[in-house]
Amino acid sequence: MEKYKRVKLLLIFLAIYSVAKTSASPWLPMEGNYPGSYCLSWRLAIETNNVRAWRTVPVQCMRYVEVYMLAGQYDRDVQLIVEQIRVYLNEIVLPGDGMDAWIFDVDDTCFSNLFYYRFKRYGCDPYDPTGFRSWAMKGESPAIQPVLELFNELIETGFKVILVTGRDEETLGQATLANLHNQGFTGYERLIMRTAENKKHSATIYKTTIRKQMMEEGYRIWGNVGDQWSDLQGEYSGNRTFKLPNPMYFVP
C-alpha cells in the first residue's frame, strides 16, 4: 500500500508541474475555447450519462483527467458520495433476518486501476483487453479507501455484501480473490464473476440477471454502488443506486 502512496504522490507532483507550465488551470471552469472549459463540460456530461458509448477520452482532455484523478478532486468526490450513502444508511432499519443485501462493483469501485490507466493515457488510448488482463492478474490494484471503510461498516451493521464484477472467473478468479483479500475486502457474502454462460451479455444485462437471481433468493437489495452506469441500470437495481466517478472508460 505504501508503494502506491509514494507512486501517487510522484504522479501528482508531475501532473501539477506540467499544468503549471500552461497559462491557466485546466481544472477550473474557463471562458472561451480553452481545453479545460470543454473538458469540465465533457466530464459532467459523461457522469450524468448524457454522453453514452464513448470509446476514449478526448485527447485534449488527457491532462485534465490526470489532474482530476490525482490532485484531490476525485478523492473528494468519492468521499462526498460515501457520506451520502451513510446518510441513507441512517434511515434504514434492518429486519434482522439475514436477507438484507448491498451490491458493489469491483473495478474502480472497490479498488482502483488508476496506475494501469496512467500507461493508457488516462483513457485516451482504446481499451486493451490483453493489457488489462495482464494488469489484473498481478492482483495489485489498491483499495479506494472510503469505499473500503464503507464496505466494513456495512458488514458490521449486518448487511450481506455481494460483489458483482464483469471480470472473467476462469482467467481472473484467483487473482481477483487475492487482490480483494490483500486490500482488506474480507467478510463479504459472495463474489460473482462472469462465466461462459453470460460472457457475451452486455454488462447491463449480465448484472440485471444477477440481481434478479438474488431477489428470487429472497434478498432485499438496499443499495448498489458502481462506477459505471451499466452497474446500476436495468431492473432490480435496488432501493438506492450510487455512482462513483470514472472519467477514464465506459462499459456498455
C-alpha positions as a LaTeX table, in Angstrom:
\begin{tabular}{lrrr}
\hline
Residue & $x$ (\AA) & $y$ (\AA) & $z$ (\AA) \\
\hline
Met1 & 0.00 & 0.00 & 0.00 \\
Glu2 & 2.84 & 2.39 & 0.88 \\
Lys3 & 4.34 & 1.72 & $-2.54$ \\
Tyr4 & 1.20 & 3.03 & $-4.23$ \\
Lys5 & 1.02 & 6.07 & $-1.97$ \\
Arg6 & 4.56 & 7.03 & $-2.97$ \\
Val7 & 3.84 & 6.47 & $-6.66$ \\
Lys8 & 0.64 & 8.50 & $-6.44$ \\
Leu9 & 2.44 & 11.40 & $-4.77$ \\
Leu10 & 5.01 & 11.35 & $-7.55$ \\
Leu11 & 2.27 & 11.33 & $-10.20$ \\
Ile12 & 0.52 & 14.24 & $-8.50$ \\
Phe13 & 3.75 & 16.23 & $-8.50$ \\
Leu14 & 4.38 & 15.52 & $-12.18$ \\
Ala15 & 0.80 & 16.37 & $-13.13$ \\
Ile16 & 0.81 & 19.68 & $-11.25$ \\
Tyr17 & 4.25 & 20.57 & $-12.60$ \\
Ser18 & 3.14 & 20.02 & $-16.19$ \\
Val19 & $-0.05$ & 22.01 & $-15.62$ \\
Ala20 & 1.87 & 24.86 & $-14.02$ \\
Lys21 & 3.70 & 25.36 & $-17.31$ \\
Thr22 & 0.44 & 26.34 & $-19.01$ \\
Ser23 & $-1.18$ & 29.76 & $-18.79$ \\
Ala24 & $-4.25$ & 28.64 & $-16.87$ \\
Ser25 & $-5.50$ & 25.81 & $-14.71$ \\
Pro26 & $-7.45$ & 23.07 & $-16.57$ \\
Trp27 & $-9.48$ & 22.01 & $-13.55$ \\
Leu28 & $-11.21$ & 25.39 & $-13.26$ \\
Pro29 & $-14.11$ & 26.46 & $-15.48$ \\
Met30 & $-12.80$ & 28.80 & $-18.17$ \\
Glu31 & $-14.27$ & 31.14 & $-20.72$ \\
Gly32 & $-13.62$ & 30.71 & $-24.42$ \\
Asn33 & $-12.09$ & 27.72 & $-26.16$ \\
Tyr34 & $-9.53$ & 26.72 & $-23.56$ \\
Pro35 & $-9.45$ & 22.88 & $-23.31$ \\
Gly36 & $-10.14$ & 22.97 & $-19.57$ \\
Ser37 & $-13.53$ & 24.52 & $-20.18$ \\
Tyr38 & $-14.53$ & 21.84 & $-22.68$ \\
Cys39 & $-13.16$ & 19.01 & $-20.54$ \\
Leu40 & $-15.07$ & 20.08 & $-17.46$ \\
Ser41 & $-18.28$ & 20.06 & $-19.51$ \\
Trp42 & $-17.35$ & 16.72 & $-21.09$ \\
Arg43 & $-16.77$ & 15.09 & $-17.69$ \\
Leu44 & $-20.11$ & 16.40 & $-16.39$ \\
Ala45 & $-21.83$ & 15.00 & $-19.49$ \\
Ile46 & $-20.38$ & 11.50 & $-19.14$ \\
Glu47 & $-21.01$ & 11.32 & $-15.40$ \\
Thr48 & $-24.67$ & 12.22 & $-15.94$ \\
Asn49 & $-24.88$ & 9.67 & $-18.78$ \\
Asn50 & $-25.72$ & 12.32 & $-21.36$ \\
Val51 & $-22.76$ & 11.19 & $-23.46$ \\
Arg52 & $-23.03$ & 7.45 & $-24.00$ \\
Ala53 & $-20.99$ & 4.69 & $-25.60$ \\
Trp54 & $-17.87$ & 6.84 & $-25.73$ \\
Arg55 & $-14.76$ & 4.83 & $-26.56$ \\
Thr56 & $-11.88$ & 7.03 & $-25.46$ \\
Val57 & $-11.20$ & 10.21 & $-23.53$ \\
Pro58 & $-10.75$ & 13.17 & $-25.91$ \\
Val59 & $-7.02$ & 13.65 & $-26.43$ \\
Gln60 & $-7.23$ & 17.31 & $-25.41$ \\
Cys61 & $-8.63$ & 16.18 & $-22.04$ \\
Met62 & $-5.82$ & 13.82 & $-21.05$ \\
Arg63 & $-4.12$ & 16.35 & $-18.78$ \\
Tyr64 & $-7.46$ & 17.39 & $-17.32$ \\
Val65 & $-8.36$ & 13.79 & $-16.42$ \\
Glu66 & $-4.88$ & 13.21 & $-14.99$ \\
Val67 & $-5.17$ & 16.19 & $-12.68$ \\
Tyr68 & $-8.76$ & 15.35 & $-11.73$ \\
Met69 & $-7.78$ & 11.81 & $-10.74$ \\
Leu70 & $-4.55$ & 12.70 & $-8.95$ \\
Ala71 & $-4.78$ & 16.18 & $-7.47$ \\
Gly72 & $-7.57$ & 15.53 & $-4.98$ \\
Gln73 & $-10.88$ & 16.29 & $-6.67$ \\
Tyr74 & $-11.64$ & 12.64 & $-7.46$ \\
Asp75 & $-10.93$ & 11.70 & $-3.83$ \\
Arg76 & $-13.20$ & 14.48 & $-2.58$ \\
Asp77 & $-15.98$ & 13.42 & $-4.94$ \\
Val78 & $-15.80$ & 9.80 & $-3.77$ \\
Gln79 & $-15.77$ & 10.88 & $-0.14$ \\
Leu80 & $-18.88$ & 13.02 & $-0.63$ \\
Ile81 & $-20.75$ & 10.13 & $-2.25$ \\
Val82 & $-19.80$ & 7.80 & 0.60 \\
Glu83 & $-21.02$ & 10.40 & 3.09 \\
Gln84 & $-24.38$ & 10.50 & 1.29 \\
Ile85 & $-24.57$ & 6.71 & 1.48 \\
Arg86 & $-24.08$ & 6.96 & 5.24 \\
Val87 & $-26.94$ & 9.46 & 5.45 \\
Tyr88 & $-29.14$ & 6.92 & 3.67 \\
Leu89 & $-27.92$ & 4.10 & 5.93 \\
Asn90 & $-29.07$ & 6.02 & 8.98 \\
Glu91 & $-32.62$ & 5.82 & 7.64 \\
Ile92 & $-32.64$ & 2.01 & 7.32 \\
Val93 & $-33.94$ & $-0.32$ & 9.99 \\
Leu94 & $-32.88$ & $-3.88$ & 9.21 \\
Pro95 & $-35.42$ & $-6.66$ & 9.86 \\
Gly96 & $-32.59$ & $-8.85$ & 11.09 \\
Asp97 & $-33.40$ & $-11.96$ & 9.06 \\
Gly98 & $-30.06$ & $-12.01$ & 7.24 \\
Met99 & $-31.51$ & $-11.19$ & 3.83 \\
Asp100 & $-30.52$ & $-7.51$ & 3.59 \\
Ala101 & $-28.06$ & $-7.12$ & 0.72 \\
Trp102 & $-25.79$ & $-4.42$ & $-0.61$ \\
Ile103 & $-24.09$ & $-4.72$ & $-4.01$ \\
Phe104 & $-20.69$ & $-3.40$ & $-5.03$ \\
Asp105 & $-18.95$ & $-3.48$ & $-8.37$ \\
Val106 & $-15.22$ & $-4.28$ & $-8.09$ \\
Asp107 & $-13.03$ & $-2.44$ & $-10.63$ \\
Asp108 & $-12.74$ & 1.26 & $-9.84$ \\
Thr109 & $-15.38$ & 0.82 & $-7.17$ \\
Cys110 & $-13.70$ & $-1.36$ & $-4.55$ \\
Phe111 & $-10.19$ & $-0.93$ & $-5.85$ \\
Ser112 & $-8.53$ & 1.40 & $-8.33$ \\
Asn113 & $-6.93$ & 0.72 & $-11.70$ \\
Leu114 & $-5.57$ & 4.25 & $-11.96$ \\
Phe115 & $-1.96$ & 3.03 & $-12.12$ \\
Tyr116 & $-2.79$ & 0.87 & $-15.12$ \\
Tyr117 & $-4.68$ & 3.65 & $-16.91$ \\
Arg118 & $-1.79$ & 6.02 & $-16.43$ \\
Phe119 & 0.01 & 4.00 & $-19.11$ \\
Lys120 & $-3.08$ & 4.18 & $-21.30$ \\
Arg121 & $-3.01$ & 7.97 & $-21.18$ \\
Tyr122 & $-5.86$ & 8.03 & $-18.67$ \\
Gly123 & $-8.29$ & 6.56 & $-21.17$ \\
Cys124 & $-7.16$ & 8.35 & $-24.33$ \\
Asp125 & $-5.93$ & 5.01 & $-25.70$ \\
Pro126 & $-8.54$ & 2.41 & $-26.78$ \\
Tyr127 & $-9.45$ & $-0.40$ & $-24.41$ \\
Asp128 & $-6.79$ & $-3.11$ & $-24.42$ \\
Pro129 & $-8.27$ & $-6.37$ & $-23.06$ \\
Thr130 & $-4.93$ & $-8.21$ & $-23.14$ \\
Gly131 & $-3.13$ & $-5.41$ & $-21.34$ \\
Phe132 & $-5.82$ & $-5.08$ & $-18.70$ \\
Arg133 & $-5.91$ & $-8.83$ & $-18.11$ \\
Ser134 & $-2.14$ & $-8.82$ & $-17.55$ \\
Trp135 & $-2.50$ & $-5.97$ & $-15.06$ \\
Ala136 & $-5.42$ & $-7.60$ & $-13.22$ \\
Met137 & $-3.59$ & $-10.91$ & $-12.90$ \\
Lys138 & $-0.94$ & $-9.18$ & $-10.79$ \\
Gly139 & $-3.55$ & $-8.57$ & $-8.10$ \\
Glu140 & $-2.01$ & $-5.23$ & $-7.16$ \\
Ser141 & $-4.91$ & $-2.77$ & $-7.53$ \\
Pro142 & $-5.06$ & $-0.60$ & $-4.38$ \\
Ala143 & $-8.26$ & $-0.16$ & $-2.40$ \\
Ile144 & $-10.32$ & 3.01 & $-2.77$ \\
Gln145 & $-10.13$ & 3.84 & 0.91 \\
Pro146 & $-13.53$ & 5.49 & 1.55 \\
Val147 & $-15.23$ & 2.55 & $-0.17$ \\
Leu148 & $-13.28$ & 0.04 & 1.92 \\
Glu149 & $-14.37$ & 1.86 & 5.07 \\
Leu150 & $-18.00$ & 1.82 & 3.90 \\
Phe151 & $-17.71$ & $-1.87$ & 2.97 \\
Asn152 & $-16.60$ & $-2.73$ & 6.51 \\
Glu153 & $-19.32$ & $-0.59$ & 8.08 \\
Leu154 & $-22.00$ & $-2.36$ & 6.05 \\
Ile155 & $-20.80$ & $-5.78$ & 7.15 \\
Glu156 & $-20.62$ & $-4.69$ & 10.79 \\
Thr157 & $-24.17$ & $-3.32$ & 10.52 \\
Gly158 & $-25.48$ & $-6.67$ & 9.31 \\
Phe159 & $-25.72$ & $-6.30$ & 5.53 \\
Lys160 & $-24.78$ & $-9.16$ & 3.24 \\
Val161 & $-22.31$ & $-7.54$ & 0.87 \\
Ile162 & $-22.27$ & $-9.09$ & $-2.59$ \\
Leu163 & $-19.59$ & $-8.20$ & $-5.14$ \\
Val164 & $-20.64$ & $-8.39$ & $-8.78$ \\
Thr165 & $-17.90$ & $-7.89$ & $-11.34$ \\
Gly166 & $-17.60$ & $-8.19$ & $-15.10$ \\
Arg167 & $-14.25$ & $-9.95$ & $-14.72$ \\
Asp168 & $-13.96$ & $-13.44$ & $-16.18$ \\
Glu169 & $-13.99$ & $-16.09$ & $-13.47$ \\
Glu170 & $-11.85$ & $-18.61$ & $-15.35$ \\
Thr171 & $-8.92$ & $-16.31$ & $-16.07$ \\
Leu172 & $-9.12$ & $-13.74$ & $-13.25$ \\
Gly173 & $-10.91$ & $-15.56$ & $-10.44$ \\
Gln174 & $-7.93$ & $-16.33$ & $-8.22$ \\
Ala175 & $-6.18$ & $-13.02$ & $-8.88$ \\
Thr176 & $-9.34$ & $-11.09$ & $-8.01$ \\
Leu177 & $-9.91$ & $-13.03$ & $-4.79$ \\
Ala178 & $-6.30$ & $-12.43$ & $-3.78$ \\
Asn179 & $-6.45$ & $-8.73$ & $-4.64$ \\
Leu180 & $-9.63$ & $-8.22$ & $-2.63$ \\
His181 & $-8.09$ & $-10.03$ & 0.32 \\
Asn182 & $-4.77$ & $-8.19$ & 0.25 \\
Gln183 & $-6.61$ & $-4.86$ & 0.20 \\
Gly184 & $-8.83$ & $-5.69$ & 3.16 \\
Phe185 & $-12.07$ & $-6.66$ & 1.41 \\
Thr186 & $-12.98$ & $-9.68$ & 3.52 \\
Gly187 & $-16.20$ & $-10.92$ & 5.07 \\
Tyr188 & $-18.41$ & $-10.40$ & 2.03 \\
Glu189 & $-21.19$ & $-12.85$ & 1.28 \\
Arg190 & $-20.08$ & $-13.81$ & $-2.23$ \\
Leu191 & $-18.11$ & $-12.71$ & $-5.27$ \\
Ile192 & $-19.96$ & $-13.15$ & $-8.57$ \\
Met193 & $-17.95$ & $-13.15$ & $-11.82$ \\
Arg194 & $-18.69$ & $-13.75$ & $-15.48$ \\
Thr195 & $-18.83$ & $-17.33$ & $-16.69$ \\
Ala196 & $-19.11$ & $-18.90$ & $-20.13$ \\
Glu197 & $-22.88$ & $-18.72$ & $-19.74$ \\
Asn198 & $-23.03$ & $-14.92$ & $-19.63$ \\
Lys199 & $-19.73$ & $-13.95$ & $-21.21$ \\
Lys200 & $-21.33$ & $-12.38$ & $-24.30$ \\
His201 & $-24.02$ & $-10.43$ & $-22.46$ \\
Ser202 & $-23.70$ & $-6.69$ & $-22.07$ \\
Ala203 & $-22.79$ & $-5.53$ & $-18.56$ \\
Thr204 & $-26.29$ & $-4.17$ & $-18.02$ \\
Ile205 & $-27.99$ & $-7.46$ & $-18.96$ \\
Tyr206 & $-25.47$ & $-9.56$ & $-17.04$ \\
Lys207 & $-25.77$ & $-7.56$ & $-13.83$ \\
Thr208 & $-29.55$ & $-7.26$ & $-14.09$ \\
Thr209 & $-29.78$ & $-11.05$ & $-14.36$ \\
Ile210 & $-27.61$ & $-11.48$ & $-11.27$ \\
Arg211 & $-29.71$ & $-9.03$ & $-9.26$ \\
Lys212 & $-32.91$ & $-10.78$ & $-10.36$ \\
Gln213 & $-31.50$ & $-14.09$ & $-9.12$ \\
Met214 & $-30.61$ & $-12.51$ & $-5.80$ \\
Met215 & $-34.11$ & $-11.16$ & $-5.29$ \\
Glu216 & $-35.58$ & $-14.53$ & $-6.22$ \\
Glu217 & $-33.42$ & $-15.99$ & $-3.44$ \\
Gly218 & $-35.16$ & $-13.60$ & $-1.06$ \\
Tyr219 & $-32.58$ & $-10.85$ & $-0.72$ \\
Arg220 & $-33.63$ & $-7.23$ & $-0.32$ \\
Ile221 & $-31.20$ & $-5.01$ & $-2.22$ \\
Trp222 & $-30.92$ & $-1.83$ & $-0.20$ \\
Gly223 & $-28.06$ & $-0.27$ & $-2.14$ \\
Asn224 & $-25.97$ & $-0.68$ & $-5.26$ \\
Val225 & $-22.62$ & 1.07 & $-5.83$ \\
Gly226 & $-20.64$ & 1.18 & $-9.07$ \\
Asp227 & $-18.51$ & 3.42 & $-11.24$ \\
Gln228 & $-20.40$ & 2.59 & $-14.47$ \\
Trp229 & $-24.00$ & 3.28 & $-15.40$ \\
Ser230 & $-24.18$ & $-0.34$ & $-16.55$ \\
Asp231 & $-23.59$ & $-1.37$ & $-12.91$ \\
Leu232 & $-26.76$ & 0.45 & $-11.90$ \\
Gln233 & $-29.19$ & 0.40 & $-14.82$ \\
Gly234 & $-31.79$ & $-2.22$ & $-15.61$ \\
Glu235 & $-34.37$ & $-3.83$ & $-13.38$ \\
Tyr236 & $-33.87$ & $-4.96$ & $-9.78$ \\
Ser237 & $-31.27$ & $-2.23$ & $-9.26$ \\
Gly238 & $-32.07$ & $-1.83$ & $-5.55$ \\
Asn239 & $-33.71$ & 0.78 & $-3.34$ \\
Arg240 & $-30.90$ & 3.28 & $-4.00$ \\
Thr241 & $-28.05$ & 3.40 & $-6.50$ \\
Phe242 & $-24.85$ & 5.39 & $-6.09$ \\
Lys243 & $-22.47$ & 6.10 & $-8.96$ \\
Leu244 & $-18.81$ & 6.76 & $-8.30$ \\
Pro245 & $-16.96$ & 8.98 & $-10.78$ \\
Asn246 & $-14.88$ & 7.44 & $-13.56$ \\
Pro247 & $-13.82$ & 9.62 & $-16.49$ \\
Met248 & $-11.34$ & 7.06 & $-17.85$ \\
Tyr249 & $-13.55$ & 4.47 & $-19.56$ \\
Phe250 & $-17.11$ & 3.45 & $-20.38$ \\
Val251 & $-18.56$ & $-0.07$ & $-20.06$ \\
Pro252 & $-21.79$ & $-0.61$ & $-22.04$ \\
\hline
\end{tabular}
